[in-house]
CSV table of C-alpha atoms and ligand atoms in Angstrom, one decimal:
chain,number,residue,atom,x,y,z
P,1,MET,CA,6.6,26.2,-20.8
P,2,PRO,CA,9.0,24.1,-18.7
P,3,GLN,CA,8.8,24.9,-15.0
P,4,LYS,CA,11.9,26.1,-13.2
P,5,LYS,CA,13.7,23.5,-11.0
P,6,PHE,CA,13.7,24.3,-7.4
P,7,SER,CA,17.2,23.1,-6.7
P,8,PRO,CA,20.1,22.4,-9.0
P,9,ASP,CA,21.4,19.7,-6.6
P,10,ASN,CA,18.1,17.9,-6.3
P,11,THR,CA,18.7,14.6,-4.5
P,12,ILE,CA,15.3,13.2,-5.0
P,13,LYS,CA,15.7,11.1,-8.1
P,14,ARG,CA,12.5,9.0,-7.6
P,15,ILE,CA,9.5,9.8,-5.6
P,16,CYS,CA,6.9,7.3,-4.4
P,17,VAL,CA,3.3,8.4,-4.5
P,18,PHE,CA,0.6,6.5,-2.5
P,19,CYS,CA,-2.9,7.2,-3.7
P,20,GLY,CA,-6.4,5.8,-4.2
P,21,SER,CA,-7.2,2.9,-6.4
P,22,SER,CA,-10.5,4.9,-6.9
P,23,PRO,CA,-10.7,8.4,-8.4
P,24,GLY,CA,-12.8,9.8,-5.6
P,25,THR,CA,-16.2,11.5,-6.2
P,26,ARG,CA,-14.9,15.0,-7.2
P,27,PRO,CA,-12.9,16.0,-10.3
P,28,VAL,CA,-10.5,18.0,-8.1
P,29,TYR,CA,-8.7,14.7,-7.1
P,30,THR,CA,-8.0,13.9,-10.7
P,31,GLU,CA,-6.8,17.4,-11.4
P,32,PHE,CA,-4.3,17.3,-8.4
P,33,ALA,CA,-3.0,13.9,-9.4
P,34,GLN,CA,-2.3,15.3,-12.9
P,35,GLN,CA,-0.7,18.5,-11.4
P,36,LEU,CA,1.5,16.4,-9.1
P,37,GLY,CA,2.6,14.2,-12.0
P,38,LYS,CA,3.5,17.2,-14.0
P,39,ALA,CA,5.4,18.8,-11.1
P,40,ILE,CA,7.3,15.6,-10.5
P,41,VAL,CA,8.6,15.5,-14.1
P,42,SER,CA,9.4,19.3,-14.1
P,43,GLN,CA,11.7,18.6,-11.1
P,44,GLY,CA,13.5,15.8,-13.1
P,45,MET,CA,12.1,13.1,-10.8
P,46,GLY,CA,10.8,9.7,-11.7
P,47,LEU,CA,7.6,8.2,-10.2
P,48,VAL,CA,7.4,5.0,-8.2
P,49,TYR,CA,3.8,3.8,-7.4
P,50,GLY,CA,1.6,0.8,-7.0
P,51,GLY,CA,1.5,-0.2,-10.6
P,52,GLY,CA,-2.2,-0.1,-11.2
P,53,SER,CA,-4.1,1.6,-14.0
P,54,ILE,CA,-7.2,2.4,-12.0
P,55,GLY,CA,-8.2,5.4,-9.9
P,56,LEU,CA,-5.7,8.1,-8.9
P,57,MET,CA,-2.9,5.6,-9.3
P,58,GLY,CA,-3.5,5.3,-13.1
P,59,ILE,CA,-4.2,9.0,-13.4
P,60,ILE,CA,-0.8,10.1,-11.9
P,61,ALA,CA,1.1,7.4,-13.9
P,62,ASP,CA,-0.5,8.6,-17.1
P,63,ALA,CA,0.3,12.3,-16.2
P,64,VAL,CA,4.0,11.5,-15.7
P,65,LEU,CA,4.2,9.4,-18.9
P,66,LYS,CA,2.4,12.1,-20.9
P,67,GLU,CA,5.2,14.5,-19.8
P,68,LYS,CA,7.8,11.9,-20.9
P,69,GLY,CA,8.8,11.1,-17.3
P,70,LYS,CA,9.8,7.7,-16.0
P,71,VAL,CA,7.4,5.5,-14.0
P,72,ILE,CA,8.2,2.3,-12.1
P,73,GLY,CA,5.1,0.4,-10.9
P,74,VAL,CA,5.4,-2.2,-8.1
P,75,ILE,CA,2.5,-4.6,-7.9
P,76,PRO,CA,1.9,-8.0,-6.3
P,77,HIS,CA,1.0,-10.9,-8.7
P,78,ALA,CA,-2.3,-11.4,-6.9
P,79,LEU,CA,-3.3,-7.7,-7.5
P,80,SER,CA,-2.1,-7.3,-11.0
P,81,SER,CA,-5.5,-8.4,-12.5
P,82,LYS,CA,-7.7,-6.7,-9.9
P,83,GLU,CA,-5.9,-3.3,-10.1
P,84,PHE,CA,-5.3,-3.8,-13.9
P,85,ALA,CA,-1.5,-3.5,-13.9
P,86,HIS,CA,-0.5,-0.6,-16.2
P,87,THR,CA,0.9,-1.9,-19.4
P,88,GLY,CA,2.6,1.3,-20.6
P,89,LEU,CA,5.1,1.9,-17.8
P,90,THR,CA,8.8,2.4,-18.1
P,91,ASP,CA,9.2,-0.6,-15.7
P,92,LEU,CA,6.7,-2.9,-14.0
P,93,ARG,CA,8.0,-5.0,-11.1
P,94,LEU,CA,5.8,-8.0,-10.1
P,95,VAL,CA,6.3,-9.0,-6.5
P,96,SER,CA,4.9,-11.8,-4.4
P,97,SER,CA,3.4,-9.9,-1.5
P,98,MET,CA,2.2,-6.6,-0.2
P,99,HIS,CA,5.1,-6.5,2.2
P,100,GLU,CA,7.6,-7.0,-0.7
P,101,ARG,CA,5.8,-4.3,-2.6
P,102,LYS,CA,6.3,-1.7,0.2
P,103,ALA,CA,9.9,-2.8,0.8
P,104,MET,CA,10.7,-2.4,-2.9
P,105,MET,CA,8.9,1.0,-3.1
P,106,VAL,CA,11.1,2.2,-0.2
P,107,GLU,CA,14.2,0.9,-1.7
P,108,LEU,CA,13.5,2.5,-5.1
P,109,SER,CA,12.4,5.9,-3.7
P,110,ASP,CA,14.1,8.9,-2.2
P,111,ALA,CA,10.9,10.5,-0.8
P,112,PHE,CA,7.2,9.8,-0.4
P,113,ILE,CA,3.9,11.5,-0.9
P,114,ALA,CA,0.4,10.3,0.1
P,115,MET,CA,-2.5,11.8,-1.9
P,116,PRO,CA,-6.2,11.2,-1.2
P,117,GLY,CA,-7.1,7.5,-1.0
P,118,GLY,CA,-8.6,4.9,1.2
P,119,PHE,CA,-7.5,2.2,3.6
P,120,GLY,CA,-4.7,1.0,1.3
P,121,THR,CA,-3.3,4.6,1.0
P,122,PHE,CA,-3.5,5.0,4.8
P,123,ASP,CA,-1.8,1.7,5.4
P,124,GLU,CA,1.1,2.6,3.1
P,125,PHE,CA,1.4,6.2,4.5
P,126,PHE,CA,1.4,5.0,8.1
P,127,GLU,CA,3.8,2.2,7.5
P,128,ILE,CA,6.3,4.5,5.8
P,129,LEU,CA,5.9,6.9,8.7
P,130,THR,CA,6.4,4.3,11.3
P,131,TRP,CA,9.5,3.0,9.5
P,132,ALA,CA,10.9,6.6,9.7
P,133,GLN,CA,9.9,6.8,13.4
P,134,LEU,CA,11.9,3.6,14.0
P,135,GLY,CA,14.9,5.1,12.2
P,136,LEU,CA,14.7,2.5,9.3
P,137,HIS,CA,14.9,5.3,6.8
P,138,ALA,CA,15.3,9.1,6.8
P,139,LYS,CA,13.5,10.0,3.6
P,140,PRO,CA,11.0,12.8,3.6
P,141,ILE,CA,7.3,12.1,3.8
P,142,GLY,CA,4.7,14.4,2.4
P,143,LEU,CA,0.9,14.6,2.5
P,144,LEU,CA,-0.8,16.3,-0.4
P,145,ASN,CA,-3.8,17.8,1.4
P,146,VAL,CA,-6.1,18.3,-1.6
P,147,GLU,CA,-8.8,20.8,-0.6
P,148,GLY,CA,-8.4,19.9,3.0
P,149,TYR,CA,-8.9,16.1,2.4
P,150,PHE,CA,-6.6,15.3,5.3
P,151,ASP,CA,-7.6,18.1,7.7
P,152,LEU,CA,-9.4,15.8,10.1
P,153,LEU,CA,-6.6,13.3,10.0
P,154,LEU,CA,-4.0,16.0,10.8
P,155,GLU,CA,-6.3,17.3,13.6
P,156,PHE,CA,-6.5,13.8,15.0
P,157,ILE,CA,-2.8,13.4,14.8
P,158,ASN,CA,-2.3,16.7,16.7
P,159,GLN,CA,-4.7,15.4,19.4
P,160,VAL,CA,-2.7,12.2,19.6
P,161,LEU,CA,0.4,14.3,20.2
P,162,GLU,CA,-1.4,16.2,22.9
P,163,GLU,CA,-2.5,13.0,24.5
P,164,GLY,CA,1.1,11.9,24.7
P,165,PHE,CA,1.1,9.0,22.2
P,166,ILE,CA,3.2,10.6,19.5
P,167,GLN,CA,6.5,12.4,20.2
P,168,LYS,CA,7.0,16.0,18.8
P,169,ASN,CA,9.9,15.0,16.6
P,170,HIS,CA,7.9,12.2,15.1
P,171,ARG,CA,4.9,14.5,14.4
P,172,HIS,CA,7.4,16.7,12.4
P,173,LEU,CA,8.0,13.7,10.1
P,174,ILE,CA,4.7,14.7,8.3
P,175,ILE,CA,5.2,17.5,5.7
P,176,ALA,CA,1.7,18.6,4.6
P,177,SER,CA,0.8,21.1,1.9
P,178,HIS,CA,-2.2,21.9,-0.3
P,179,ASP,CA,0.0,22.7,-3.3
P,180,PRO,CA,1.9,20.0,-5.3
P,181,GLU,CA,4.8,22.3,-6.2
P,182,LYS,CA,5.2,23.7,-2.7
P,183,LEU,CA,5.1,20.2,-1.3
P,184,LEU,CA,7.9,19.0,-3.6
P,185,ARG,CA,10.0,22.1,-2.7
P,186,SER,CA,9.5,21.2,1.0
P,187,LEU,CA,10.6,17.6,0.4
P,188,ILE,CA,13.7,18.7,-1.5
P,189,SER,CA,14.8,21.1,1.3
P,190,TYR,CA,13.9,18.6,4.1
P,191,LYS,CA,16.6,18.1,6.6
P,192,SER,CA,16.3,14.6,8.1
P,193,ALA,CA,15.7,14.5,11.8
P,194,LYS,CA,18.3,11.7,12.1
P,195,LEU,CA,16.2,9.6,14.4
P,196,PRO,CA,18.0,6.8,16.2
P,197,LYS,CA,17.7,3.4,14.7
P,198,PHE,CA,15.5,1.2,16.9
P,199,ILE,CA,15.7,-2.0,14.8
P,200,ASN,CA,16.8,-3.2,11.3
P,201,LEU,CA,14.5,-3.5,8.4
P,202,GLN,CA,15.0,-7.4,8.5
P,203,GLU,CA,13.5,-7.3,12.0
P,204,ALA,CA,10.6,-5.1,11.1
A,301,AMP,P1,-6.9,2.4,-1.6
A,301,AMP,O1,-6.3,3.7,-1.0
A,301,AMP,O2,-7.6,1.6,-0.6
A,301,AMP,O3,-7.7,2.7,-2.8
A,301,AMP,O4,-5.6,1.6,-2.1
A,301,AMP,C1,-4.5,2.2,-2.7
A,301,AMP,C2,-3.4,1.2,-2.9
A,301,AMP,O5,-3.1,0.6,-1.6
A,301,AMP,C3,-3.8,0.0,-3.8
A,301,AMP,O6,-2.7,-0.3,-4.6
A,301,AMP,C4,-3.9,-1.1,-2.9
A,301,AMP,O7,-3.5,-2.3,-3.5
A,301,AMP,C5,-3.0,-0.8,-1.8
A,301,AMP,N1,-3.4,-1.5,-0.5
A,301,AMP,C6,-4.6,-1.9,-0.2
A,301,AMP,N2,-4.6,-2.5,1.0
A,301,AMP,C7,-3.3,-2.5,1.4
A,301,AMP,C8,-2.6,-3.0,2.6
A,301,AMP,N3,-3.3,-3.6,3.6
A,301,AMP,N4,-1.3,-2.8,2.6
A,301,AMP,C9,-0.7,-2.2,1.6
A,301,AMP,N5,-1.2,-1.7,0.5
A,301,AMP,C10,-2.5,-1.9,0.4
């Protein structure tokens, strides 16, 4: 049965998901990648992601395609063989560097979600967060906290806030939820903090 859309004037046309190039050790990660893929399509959104066919990346892409959703993959030439660029996507953009990949992902997407992953996922999540902190974009950023995967990270970030290295309004840039549908709903209703622009993207 098709799920009800949360908002008739949904402004998130495409959502970028950062996630592991590995599947993780427990089946729950695959299940949540599939659930998130399904929820994205039921909200009428398209997926933007790293373009690989391995790990949670491949799983979420396949879940969106299975539901007849649109998927754009963005992958550097050098990684296309290592991460086995997905050959069944709506659109695969080959770029020349990791930086170009992230810049294109930002340009194509109206919101971001990080799912469980490793260093690559952390790098992408924190870069998109710091770009928001610098006022380079004002798009919502979610964390899908599958079975508490990010609890320690969130705890640490709260400690960093207490220690005075993160401002409160920047801490609020992270929207976390255990539930894919609730997370999408929060991103849809997110009101941008309108942070002052420190620098331009060309200077970043
Ligand atoms: P991982 O979470 O390490 O499995 O990586 C997930 C995705 O992040 C993969 O598509 C990697 O290519 C990408 N990635 C890995 N290292 C970096 C990096 N330093 N900067 C940006 N993306 C990366």
